[in-house]
GROMACS .gro file of N, CA, C and O in nm:
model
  504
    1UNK      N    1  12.388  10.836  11.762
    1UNK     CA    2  12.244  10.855  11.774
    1UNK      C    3  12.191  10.762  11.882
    1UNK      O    4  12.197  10.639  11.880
    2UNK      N    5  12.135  10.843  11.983
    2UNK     CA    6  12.059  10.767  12.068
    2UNK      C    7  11.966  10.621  11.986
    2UNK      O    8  11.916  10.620  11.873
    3UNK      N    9  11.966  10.510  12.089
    3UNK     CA   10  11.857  10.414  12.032
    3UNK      C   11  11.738  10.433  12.030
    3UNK      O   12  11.663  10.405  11.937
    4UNK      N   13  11.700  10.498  12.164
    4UNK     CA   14  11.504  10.528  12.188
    4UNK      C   15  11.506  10.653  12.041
    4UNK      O   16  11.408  10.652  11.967
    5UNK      N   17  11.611  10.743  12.016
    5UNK     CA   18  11.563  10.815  11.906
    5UNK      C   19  11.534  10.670  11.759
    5UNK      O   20  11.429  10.627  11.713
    6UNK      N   21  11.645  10.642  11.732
    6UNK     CA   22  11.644  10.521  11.630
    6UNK      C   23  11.518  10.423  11.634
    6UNK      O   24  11.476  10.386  11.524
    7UNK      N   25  11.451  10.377  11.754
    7UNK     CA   26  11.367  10.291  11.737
    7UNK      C   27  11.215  10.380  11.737
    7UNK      O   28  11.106  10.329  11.710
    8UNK      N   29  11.238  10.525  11.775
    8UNK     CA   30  11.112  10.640  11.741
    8UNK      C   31  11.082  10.622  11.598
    8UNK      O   32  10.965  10.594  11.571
    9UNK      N   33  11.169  10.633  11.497
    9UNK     CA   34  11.261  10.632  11.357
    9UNK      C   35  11.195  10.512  11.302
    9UNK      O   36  11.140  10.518  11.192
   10UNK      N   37  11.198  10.398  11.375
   10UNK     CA   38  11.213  10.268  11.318
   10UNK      C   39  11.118  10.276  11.198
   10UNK      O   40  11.187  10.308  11.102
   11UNK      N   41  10.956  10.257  11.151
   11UNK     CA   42  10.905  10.327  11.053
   11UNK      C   43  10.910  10.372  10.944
   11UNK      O   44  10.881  10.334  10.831
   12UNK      N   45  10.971  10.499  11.013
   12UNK     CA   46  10.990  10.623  10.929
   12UNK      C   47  11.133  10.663  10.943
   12UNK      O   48  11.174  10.774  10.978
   13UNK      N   49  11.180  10.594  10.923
   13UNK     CA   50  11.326  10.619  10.905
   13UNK      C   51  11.355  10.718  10.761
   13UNK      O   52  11.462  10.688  10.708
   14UNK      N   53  11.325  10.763  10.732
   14UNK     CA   54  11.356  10.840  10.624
   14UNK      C   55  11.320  10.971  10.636
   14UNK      O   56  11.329  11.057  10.548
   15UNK      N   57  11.263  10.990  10.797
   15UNK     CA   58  11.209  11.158  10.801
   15UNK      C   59  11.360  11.134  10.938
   15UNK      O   60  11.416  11.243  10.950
   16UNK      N   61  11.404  11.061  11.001
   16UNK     CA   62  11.563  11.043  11.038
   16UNK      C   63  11.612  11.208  11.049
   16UNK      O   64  11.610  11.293  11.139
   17UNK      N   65  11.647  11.205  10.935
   17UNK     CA   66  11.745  11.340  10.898
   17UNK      C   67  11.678  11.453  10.881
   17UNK      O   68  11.759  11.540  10.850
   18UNK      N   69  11.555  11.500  10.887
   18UNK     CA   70  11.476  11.574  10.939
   18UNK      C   71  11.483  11.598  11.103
   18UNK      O   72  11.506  11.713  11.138
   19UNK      N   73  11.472  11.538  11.165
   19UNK     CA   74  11.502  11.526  11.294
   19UNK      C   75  11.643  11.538  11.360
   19UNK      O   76  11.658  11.523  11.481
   20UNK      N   77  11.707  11.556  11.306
   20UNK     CA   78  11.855  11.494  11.326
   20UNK      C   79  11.895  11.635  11.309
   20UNK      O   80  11.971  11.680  11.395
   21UNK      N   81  11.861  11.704  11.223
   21UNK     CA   82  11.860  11.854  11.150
   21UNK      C   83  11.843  11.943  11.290
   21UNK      O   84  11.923  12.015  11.349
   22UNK      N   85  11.699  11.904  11.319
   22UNK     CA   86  11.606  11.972  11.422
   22UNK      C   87  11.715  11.947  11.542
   22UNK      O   88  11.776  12.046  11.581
   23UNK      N   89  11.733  11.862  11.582
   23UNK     CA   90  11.762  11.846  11.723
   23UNK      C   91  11.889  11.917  11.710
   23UNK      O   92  11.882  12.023  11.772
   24UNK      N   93  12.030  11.896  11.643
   24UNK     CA   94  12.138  11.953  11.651
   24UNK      C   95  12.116  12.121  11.657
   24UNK      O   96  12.196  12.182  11.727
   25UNK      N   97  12.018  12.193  11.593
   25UNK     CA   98  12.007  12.288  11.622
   25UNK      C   99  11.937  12.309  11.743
   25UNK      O  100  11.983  12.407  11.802
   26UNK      N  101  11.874  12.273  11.783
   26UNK     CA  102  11.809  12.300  11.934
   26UNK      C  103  11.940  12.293  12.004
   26UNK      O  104  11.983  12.405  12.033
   27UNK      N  105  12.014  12.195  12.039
   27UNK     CA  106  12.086  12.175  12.118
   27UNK      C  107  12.189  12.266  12.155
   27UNK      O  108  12.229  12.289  12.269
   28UNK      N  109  12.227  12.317  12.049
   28UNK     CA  110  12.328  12.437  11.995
   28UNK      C  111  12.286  12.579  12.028
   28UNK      O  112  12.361  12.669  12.065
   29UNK      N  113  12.152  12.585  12.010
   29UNK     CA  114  12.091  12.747  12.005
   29UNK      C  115  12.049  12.740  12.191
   29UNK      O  116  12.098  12.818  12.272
   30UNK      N  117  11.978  12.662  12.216
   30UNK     CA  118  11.923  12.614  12.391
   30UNK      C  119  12.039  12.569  12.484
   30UNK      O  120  12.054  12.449  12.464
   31UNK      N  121  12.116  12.608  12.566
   31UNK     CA  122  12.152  12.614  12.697
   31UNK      C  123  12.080  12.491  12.765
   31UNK      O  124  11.958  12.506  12.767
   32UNK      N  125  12.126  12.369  12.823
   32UNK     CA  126  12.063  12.264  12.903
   32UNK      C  127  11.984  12.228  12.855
   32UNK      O  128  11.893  12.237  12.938
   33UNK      N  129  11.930  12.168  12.727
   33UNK     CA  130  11.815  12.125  12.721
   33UNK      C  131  11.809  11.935  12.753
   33UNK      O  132  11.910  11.865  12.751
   34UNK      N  133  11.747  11.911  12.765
   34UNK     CA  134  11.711  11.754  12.821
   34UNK      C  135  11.622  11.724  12.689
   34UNK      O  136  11.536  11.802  12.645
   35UNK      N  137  11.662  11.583  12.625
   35UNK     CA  138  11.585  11.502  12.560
   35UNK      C  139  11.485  11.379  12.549
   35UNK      O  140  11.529  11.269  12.514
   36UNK      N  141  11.403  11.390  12.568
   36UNK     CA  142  11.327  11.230  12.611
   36UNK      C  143  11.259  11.205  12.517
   36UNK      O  144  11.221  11.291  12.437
   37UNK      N  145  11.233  11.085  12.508
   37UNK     CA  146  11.185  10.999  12.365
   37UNK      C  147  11.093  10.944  12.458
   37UNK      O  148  11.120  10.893  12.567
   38UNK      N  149  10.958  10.962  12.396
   38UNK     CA  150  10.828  10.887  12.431
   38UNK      C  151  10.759  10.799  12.345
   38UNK      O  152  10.833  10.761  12.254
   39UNK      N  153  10.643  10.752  12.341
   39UNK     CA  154  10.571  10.647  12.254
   39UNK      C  155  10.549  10.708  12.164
   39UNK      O  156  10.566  10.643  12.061
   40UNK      N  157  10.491  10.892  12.133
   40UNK     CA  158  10.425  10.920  12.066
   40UNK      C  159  10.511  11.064  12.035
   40UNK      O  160  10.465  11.168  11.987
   41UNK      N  161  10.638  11.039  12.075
   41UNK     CA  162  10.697  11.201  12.059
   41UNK      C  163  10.821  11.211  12.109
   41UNK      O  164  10.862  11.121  12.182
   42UNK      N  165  10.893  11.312  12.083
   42UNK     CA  166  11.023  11.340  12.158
   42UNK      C  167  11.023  11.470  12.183
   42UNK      O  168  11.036  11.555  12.095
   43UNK      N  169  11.003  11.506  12.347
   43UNK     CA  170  11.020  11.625  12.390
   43UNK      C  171  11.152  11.676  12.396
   43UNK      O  172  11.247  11.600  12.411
   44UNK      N  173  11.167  11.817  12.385
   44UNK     CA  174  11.254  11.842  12.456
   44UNK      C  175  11.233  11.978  12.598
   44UNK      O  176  11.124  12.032  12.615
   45UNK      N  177  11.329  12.004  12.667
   45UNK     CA  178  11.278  12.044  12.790
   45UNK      C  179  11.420  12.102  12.868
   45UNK      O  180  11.539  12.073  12.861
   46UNK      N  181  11.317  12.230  12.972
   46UNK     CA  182  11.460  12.282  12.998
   46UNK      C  183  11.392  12.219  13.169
   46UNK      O  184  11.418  12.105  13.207
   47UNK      N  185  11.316  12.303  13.244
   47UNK     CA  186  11.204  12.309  13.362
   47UNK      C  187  11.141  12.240  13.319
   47UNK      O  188  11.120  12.130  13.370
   48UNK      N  189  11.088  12.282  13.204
   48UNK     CA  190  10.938  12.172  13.145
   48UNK      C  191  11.000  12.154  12.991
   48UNK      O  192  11.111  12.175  12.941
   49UNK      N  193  10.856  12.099  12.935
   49UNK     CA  194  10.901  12.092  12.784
   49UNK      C  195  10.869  12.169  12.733
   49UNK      O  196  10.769  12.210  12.791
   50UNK      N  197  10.894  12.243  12.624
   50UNK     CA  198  10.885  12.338  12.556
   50UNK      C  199  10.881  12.341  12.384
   50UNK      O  200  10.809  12.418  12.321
   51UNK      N  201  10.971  12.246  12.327
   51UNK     CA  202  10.909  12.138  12.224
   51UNK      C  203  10.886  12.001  12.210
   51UNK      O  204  10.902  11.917  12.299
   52UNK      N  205  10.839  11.977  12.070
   52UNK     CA  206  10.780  11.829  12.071
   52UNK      C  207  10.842  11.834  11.933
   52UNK      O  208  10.832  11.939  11.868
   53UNK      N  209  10.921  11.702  11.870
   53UNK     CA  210  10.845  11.625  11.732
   53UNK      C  211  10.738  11.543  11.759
   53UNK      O  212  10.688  11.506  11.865
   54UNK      N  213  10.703  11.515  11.607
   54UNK     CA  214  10.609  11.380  11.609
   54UNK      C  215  10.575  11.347  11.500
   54UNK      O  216  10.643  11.393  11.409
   55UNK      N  217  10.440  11.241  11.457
   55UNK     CA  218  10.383  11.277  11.359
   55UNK      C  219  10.314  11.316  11.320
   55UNK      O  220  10.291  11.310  11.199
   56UNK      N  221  10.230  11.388  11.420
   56UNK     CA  222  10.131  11.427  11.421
   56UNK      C  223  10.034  11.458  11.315
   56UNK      O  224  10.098  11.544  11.254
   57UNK      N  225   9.895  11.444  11.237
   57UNK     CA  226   9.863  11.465  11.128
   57UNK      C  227   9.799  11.631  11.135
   57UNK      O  228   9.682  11.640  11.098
   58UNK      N  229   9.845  11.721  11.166
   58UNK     CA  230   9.823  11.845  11.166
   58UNK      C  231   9.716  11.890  11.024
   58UNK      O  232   9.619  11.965  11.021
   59UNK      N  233   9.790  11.797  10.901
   59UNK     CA  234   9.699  11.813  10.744
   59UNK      C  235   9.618  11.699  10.679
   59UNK      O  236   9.664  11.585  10.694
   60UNK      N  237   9.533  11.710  10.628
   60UNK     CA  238   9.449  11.620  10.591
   60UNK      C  239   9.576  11.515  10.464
   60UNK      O  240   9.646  11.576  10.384
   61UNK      N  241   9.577  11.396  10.470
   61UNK     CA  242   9.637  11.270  10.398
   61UNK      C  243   9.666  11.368  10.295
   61UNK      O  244   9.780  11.414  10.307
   62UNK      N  245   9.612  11.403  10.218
   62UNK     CA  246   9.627  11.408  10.113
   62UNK      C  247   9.731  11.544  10.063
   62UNK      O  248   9.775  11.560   9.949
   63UNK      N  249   9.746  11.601  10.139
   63UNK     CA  250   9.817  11.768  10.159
   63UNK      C  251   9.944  11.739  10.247
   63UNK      O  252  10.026  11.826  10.276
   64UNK      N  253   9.951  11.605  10.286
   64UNK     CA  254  10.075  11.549  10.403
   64UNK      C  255  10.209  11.522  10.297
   64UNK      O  256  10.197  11.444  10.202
   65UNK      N  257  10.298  11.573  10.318
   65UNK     CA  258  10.422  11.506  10.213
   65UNK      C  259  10.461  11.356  10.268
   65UNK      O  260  10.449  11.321  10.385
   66UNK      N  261  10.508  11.277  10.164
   66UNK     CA  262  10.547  11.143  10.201
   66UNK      C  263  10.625  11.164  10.351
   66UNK      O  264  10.559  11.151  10.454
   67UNK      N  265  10.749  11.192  10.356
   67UNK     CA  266  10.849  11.213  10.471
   67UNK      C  267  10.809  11.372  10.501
   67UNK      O  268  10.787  11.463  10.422
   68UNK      N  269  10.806  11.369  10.682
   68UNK     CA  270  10.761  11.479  10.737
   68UNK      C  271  10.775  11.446  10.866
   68UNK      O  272  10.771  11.333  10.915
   69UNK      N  273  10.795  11.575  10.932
   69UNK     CA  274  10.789  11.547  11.102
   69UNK      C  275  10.749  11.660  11.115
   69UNK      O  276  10.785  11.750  11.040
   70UNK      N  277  10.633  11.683  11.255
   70UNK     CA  278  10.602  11.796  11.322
   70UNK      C  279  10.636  11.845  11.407
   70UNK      O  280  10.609  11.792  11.515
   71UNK      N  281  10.701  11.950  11.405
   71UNK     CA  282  10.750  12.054  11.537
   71UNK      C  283  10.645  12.150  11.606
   71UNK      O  284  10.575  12.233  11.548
   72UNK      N  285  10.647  12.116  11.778
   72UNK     CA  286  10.512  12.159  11.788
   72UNK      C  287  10.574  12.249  11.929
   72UNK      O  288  10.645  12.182  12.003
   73UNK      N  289  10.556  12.362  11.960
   73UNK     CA  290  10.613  12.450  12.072
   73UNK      C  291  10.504  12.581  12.099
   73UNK      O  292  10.417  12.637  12.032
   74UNK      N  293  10.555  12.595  12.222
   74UNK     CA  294  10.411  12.661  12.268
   74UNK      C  295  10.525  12.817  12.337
   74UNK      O  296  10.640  12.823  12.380
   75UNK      N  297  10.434  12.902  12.318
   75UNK     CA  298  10.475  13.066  12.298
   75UNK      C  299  10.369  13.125  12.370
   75UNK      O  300  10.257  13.074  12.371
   76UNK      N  301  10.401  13.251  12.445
   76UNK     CA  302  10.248  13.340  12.547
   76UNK      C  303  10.179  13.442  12.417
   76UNK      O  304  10.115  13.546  12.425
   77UNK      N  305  10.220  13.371  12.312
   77UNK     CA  306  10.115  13.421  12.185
   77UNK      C  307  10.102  13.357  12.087
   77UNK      O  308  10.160  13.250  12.068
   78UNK      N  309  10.021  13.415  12.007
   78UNK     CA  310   9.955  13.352  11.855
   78UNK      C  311  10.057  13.376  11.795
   78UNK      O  312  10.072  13.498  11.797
   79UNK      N  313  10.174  13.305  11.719
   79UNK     CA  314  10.299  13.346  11.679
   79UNK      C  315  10.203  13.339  11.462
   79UNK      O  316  10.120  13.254  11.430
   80UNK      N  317  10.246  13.435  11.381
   80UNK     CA  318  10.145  13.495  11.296
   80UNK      C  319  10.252  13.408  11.132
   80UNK      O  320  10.337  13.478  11.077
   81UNK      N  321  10.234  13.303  11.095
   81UNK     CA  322  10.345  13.220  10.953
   81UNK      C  323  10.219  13.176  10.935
   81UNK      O  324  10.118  13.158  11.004
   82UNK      N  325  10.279  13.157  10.748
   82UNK     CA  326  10.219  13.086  10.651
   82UNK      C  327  10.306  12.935  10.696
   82UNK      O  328  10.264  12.831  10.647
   83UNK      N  329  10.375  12.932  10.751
   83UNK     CA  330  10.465  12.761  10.795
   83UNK      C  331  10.406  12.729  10.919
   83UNK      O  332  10.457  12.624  10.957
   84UNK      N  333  10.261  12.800  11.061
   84UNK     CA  334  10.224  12.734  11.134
   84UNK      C  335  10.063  12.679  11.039
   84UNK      O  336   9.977  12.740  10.975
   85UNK      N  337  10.091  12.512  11.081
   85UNK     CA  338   9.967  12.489  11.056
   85UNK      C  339   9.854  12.473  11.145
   85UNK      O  340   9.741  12.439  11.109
   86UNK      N  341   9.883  12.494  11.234
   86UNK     CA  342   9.787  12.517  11.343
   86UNK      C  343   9.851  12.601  11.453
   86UNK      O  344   9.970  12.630  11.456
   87UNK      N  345   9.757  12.640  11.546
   87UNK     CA  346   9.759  12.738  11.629
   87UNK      C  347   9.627  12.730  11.731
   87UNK      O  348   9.516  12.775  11.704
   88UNK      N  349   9.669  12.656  11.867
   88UNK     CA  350   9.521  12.675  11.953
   88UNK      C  351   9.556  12.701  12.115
   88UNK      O  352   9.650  12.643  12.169
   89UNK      N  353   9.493  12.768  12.167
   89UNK     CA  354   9.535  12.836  12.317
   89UNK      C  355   9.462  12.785  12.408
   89UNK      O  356   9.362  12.846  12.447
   90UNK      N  357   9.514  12.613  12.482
   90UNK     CA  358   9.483  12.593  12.574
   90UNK      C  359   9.449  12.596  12.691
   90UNK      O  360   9.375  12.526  12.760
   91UNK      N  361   9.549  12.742  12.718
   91UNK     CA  362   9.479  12.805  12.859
   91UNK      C  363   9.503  12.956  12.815
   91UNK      O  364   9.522  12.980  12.696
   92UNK      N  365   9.502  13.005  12.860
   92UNK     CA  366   9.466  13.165  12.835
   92UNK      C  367   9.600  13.196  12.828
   92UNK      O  368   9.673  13.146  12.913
   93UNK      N  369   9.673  13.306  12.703
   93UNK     CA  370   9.805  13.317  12.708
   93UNK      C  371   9.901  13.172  12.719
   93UNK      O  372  10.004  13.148  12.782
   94UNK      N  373   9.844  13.119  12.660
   94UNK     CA  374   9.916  12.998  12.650
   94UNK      C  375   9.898  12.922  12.487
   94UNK      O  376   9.807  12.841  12.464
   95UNK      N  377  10.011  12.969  12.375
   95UNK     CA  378   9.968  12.903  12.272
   95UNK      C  379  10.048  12.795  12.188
   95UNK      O  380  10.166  12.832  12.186
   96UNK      N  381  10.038  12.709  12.137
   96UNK     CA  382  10.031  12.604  12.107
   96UNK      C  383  10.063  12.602  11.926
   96UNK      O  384   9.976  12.625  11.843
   97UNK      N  385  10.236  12.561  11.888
   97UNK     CA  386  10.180  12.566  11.787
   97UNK      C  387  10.250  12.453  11.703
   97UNK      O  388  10.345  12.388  11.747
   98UNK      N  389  10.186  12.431  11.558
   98UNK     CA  390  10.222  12.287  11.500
   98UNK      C  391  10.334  12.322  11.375
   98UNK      O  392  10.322  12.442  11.352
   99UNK      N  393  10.407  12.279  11.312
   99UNK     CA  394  10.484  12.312  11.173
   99UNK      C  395  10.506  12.171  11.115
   99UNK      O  396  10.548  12.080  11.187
  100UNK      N  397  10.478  12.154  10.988
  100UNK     CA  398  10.536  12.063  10.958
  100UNK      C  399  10.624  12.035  10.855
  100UNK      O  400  10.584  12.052  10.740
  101UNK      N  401  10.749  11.989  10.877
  101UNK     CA  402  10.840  11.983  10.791
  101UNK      C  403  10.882  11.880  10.692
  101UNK      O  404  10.881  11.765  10.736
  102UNK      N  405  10.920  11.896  10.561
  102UNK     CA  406  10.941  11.827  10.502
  102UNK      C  407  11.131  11.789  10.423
  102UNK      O  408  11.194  11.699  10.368
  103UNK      N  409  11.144  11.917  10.466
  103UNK     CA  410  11.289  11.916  10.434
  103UNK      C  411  11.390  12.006  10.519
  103UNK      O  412  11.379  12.114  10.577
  104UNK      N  413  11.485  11.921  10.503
  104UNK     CA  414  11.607  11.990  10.631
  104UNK      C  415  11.620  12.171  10.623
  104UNK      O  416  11.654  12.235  10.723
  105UNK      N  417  11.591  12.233  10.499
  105UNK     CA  418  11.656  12.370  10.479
  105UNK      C  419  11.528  12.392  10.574
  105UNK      O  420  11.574  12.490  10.633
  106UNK      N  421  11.394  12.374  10.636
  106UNK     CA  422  11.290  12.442  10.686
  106UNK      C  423  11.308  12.416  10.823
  106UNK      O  424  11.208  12.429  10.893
  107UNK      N  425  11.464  12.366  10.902
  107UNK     CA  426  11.511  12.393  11.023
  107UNK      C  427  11.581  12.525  10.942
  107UNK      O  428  11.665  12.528  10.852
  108UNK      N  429  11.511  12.629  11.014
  108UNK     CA  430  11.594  12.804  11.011
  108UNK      C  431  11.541  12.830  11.055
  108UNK      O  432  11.435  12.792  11.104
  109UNK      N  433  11.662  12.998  11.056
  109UNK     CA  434  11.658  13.059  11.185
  109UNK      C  435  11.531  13.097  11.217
  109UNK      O  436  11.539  13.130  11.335
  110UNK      N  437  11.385  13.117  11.170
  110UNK     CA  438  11.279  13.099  11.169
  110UNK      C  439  11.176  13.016  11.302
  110UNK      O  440  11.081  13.045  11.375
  111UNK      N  441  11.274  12.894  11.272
  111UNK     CA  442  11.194  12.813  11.331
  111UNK      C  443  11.255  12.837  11.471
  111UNK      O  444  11.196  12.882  11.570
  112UNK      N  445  11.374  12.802  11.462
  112UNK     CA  446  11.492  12.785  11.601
  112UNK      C  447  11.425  12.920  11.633
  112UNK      O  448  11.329  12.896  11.706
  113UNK      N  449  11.435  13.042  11.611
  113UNK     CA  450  11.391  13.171  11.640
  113UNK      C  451  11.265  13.174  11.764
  113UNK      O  452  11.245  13.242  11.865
  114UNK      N  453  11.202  13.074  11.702
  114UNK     CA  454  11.034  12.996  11.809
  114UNK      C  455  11.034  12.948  11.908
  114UNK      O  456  10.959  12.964  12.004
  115UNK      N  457  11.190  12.832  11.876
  115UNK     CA  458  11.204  12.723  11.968
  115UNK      C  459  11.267  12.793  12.121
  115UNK      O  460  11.265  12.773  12.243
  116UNK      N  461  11.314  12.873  12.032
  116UNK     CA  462  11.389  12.956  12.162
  116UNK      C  463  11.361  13.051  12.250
  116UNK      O  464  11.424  13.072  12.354
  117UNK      N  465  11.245  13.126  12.200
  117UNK     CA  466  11.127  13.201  12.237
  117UNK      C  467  11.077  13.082  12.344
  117UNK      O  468  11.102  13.092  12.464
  118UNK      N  469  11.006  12.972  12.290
  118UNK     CA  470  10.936  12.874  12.354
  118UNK      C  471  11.028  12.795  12.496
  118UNK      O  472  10.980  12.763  12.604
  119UNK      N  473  11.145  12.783  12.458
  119UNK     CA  474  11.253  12.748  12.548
  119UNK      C  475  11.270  12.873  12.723
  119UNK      O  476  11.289  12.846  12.841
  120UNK      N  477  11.249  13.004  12.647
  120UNK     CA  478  11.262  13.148  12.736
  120UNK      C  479  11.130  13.132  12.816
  120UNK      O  480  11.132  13.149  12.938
  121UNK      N  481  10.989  13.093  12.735
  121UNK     CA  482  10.853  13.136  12.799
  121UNK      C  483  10.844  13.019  12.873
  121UNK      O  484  10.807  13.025  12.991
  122UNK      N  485  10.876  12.899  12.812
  122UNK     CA  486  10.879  12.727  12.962
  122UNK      C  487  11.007  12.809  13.057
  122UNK      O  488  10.954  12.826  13.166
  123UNK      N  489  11.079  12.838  13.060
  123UNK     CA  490  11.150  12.841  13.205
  123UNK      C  491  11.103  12.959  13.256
  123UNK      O  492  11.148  12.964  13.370
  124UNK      N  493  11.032  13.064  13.234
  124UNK     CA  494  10.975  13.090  13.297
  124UNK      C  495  10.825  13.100  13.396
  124UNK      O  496  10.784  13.185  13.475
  125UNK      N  497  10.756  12.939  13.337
  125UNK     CA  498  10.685  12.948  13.373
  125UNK      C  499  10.725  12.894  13.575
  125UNK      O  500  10.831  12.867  13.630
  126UNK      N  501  10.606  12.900  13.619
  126UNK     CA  502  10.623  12.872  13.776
  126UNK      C  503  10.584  12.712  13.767
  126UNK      O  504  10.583  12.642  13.869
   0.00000   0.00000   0.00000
């Protein structure tokens, strides 16, 4: 395990294997993808980025599970789940969306299904 992932972790080390879940499948299902660990996130990226974790608080405290991470990937549509908790279109045909997970079985083919969609619509952008 990378360190910049481990010290992302440092915290919340217990949403770890949530992430750990996530990424091995990206890596596996996506062709070239590049990983970078930021202050507030870990993209990943083929041309551009195309997903994000984080922690983003997508749900009000109280509706948040203890351990959780958000997967956030953007699609040239309103992609239509009871598992997106948000959904907003920053530029026109351009949408934006949040999930948040609480347990490893809610990396499926579902999600990867998105990521990879989202992976197809970033390399093609110009």
């Amino acid at each position: 395990m990378d360190q910049d992932v481990l010290y992302f972790f440092d915290r919340k080390s217990e949403a770890l294997p949530l992430y750990e879940a996530f990424e091995q499948k990206v890596l596996s299902a996506v062709e070239g993808v590049k990983v970078k660990v930021q202050k507030t996130q870990i993209a990943f990226s083929n041309r551009h980025n195309f997903a994000f974790v984080s922690f983003l608080p997508v749900r009000k405290a109280k509706e948040r599970p203890e351990v959780y991470i958000v997967v956030t990937f953007g699609l040239g549509y309103r992609a239509r789940s009871p598992r997106i908790d948000a959904a907003v279109e920053p530029y026109p045909g351009r949408w934006t969306h949040h999930v948040l997970l609480s347990g490893t079985g809610e990396v499926d083919d579902e999600l990867i299904g998105w990521v990879k969609e989202a992976a197809a619509f970033s390399a093609g952008k110009r």
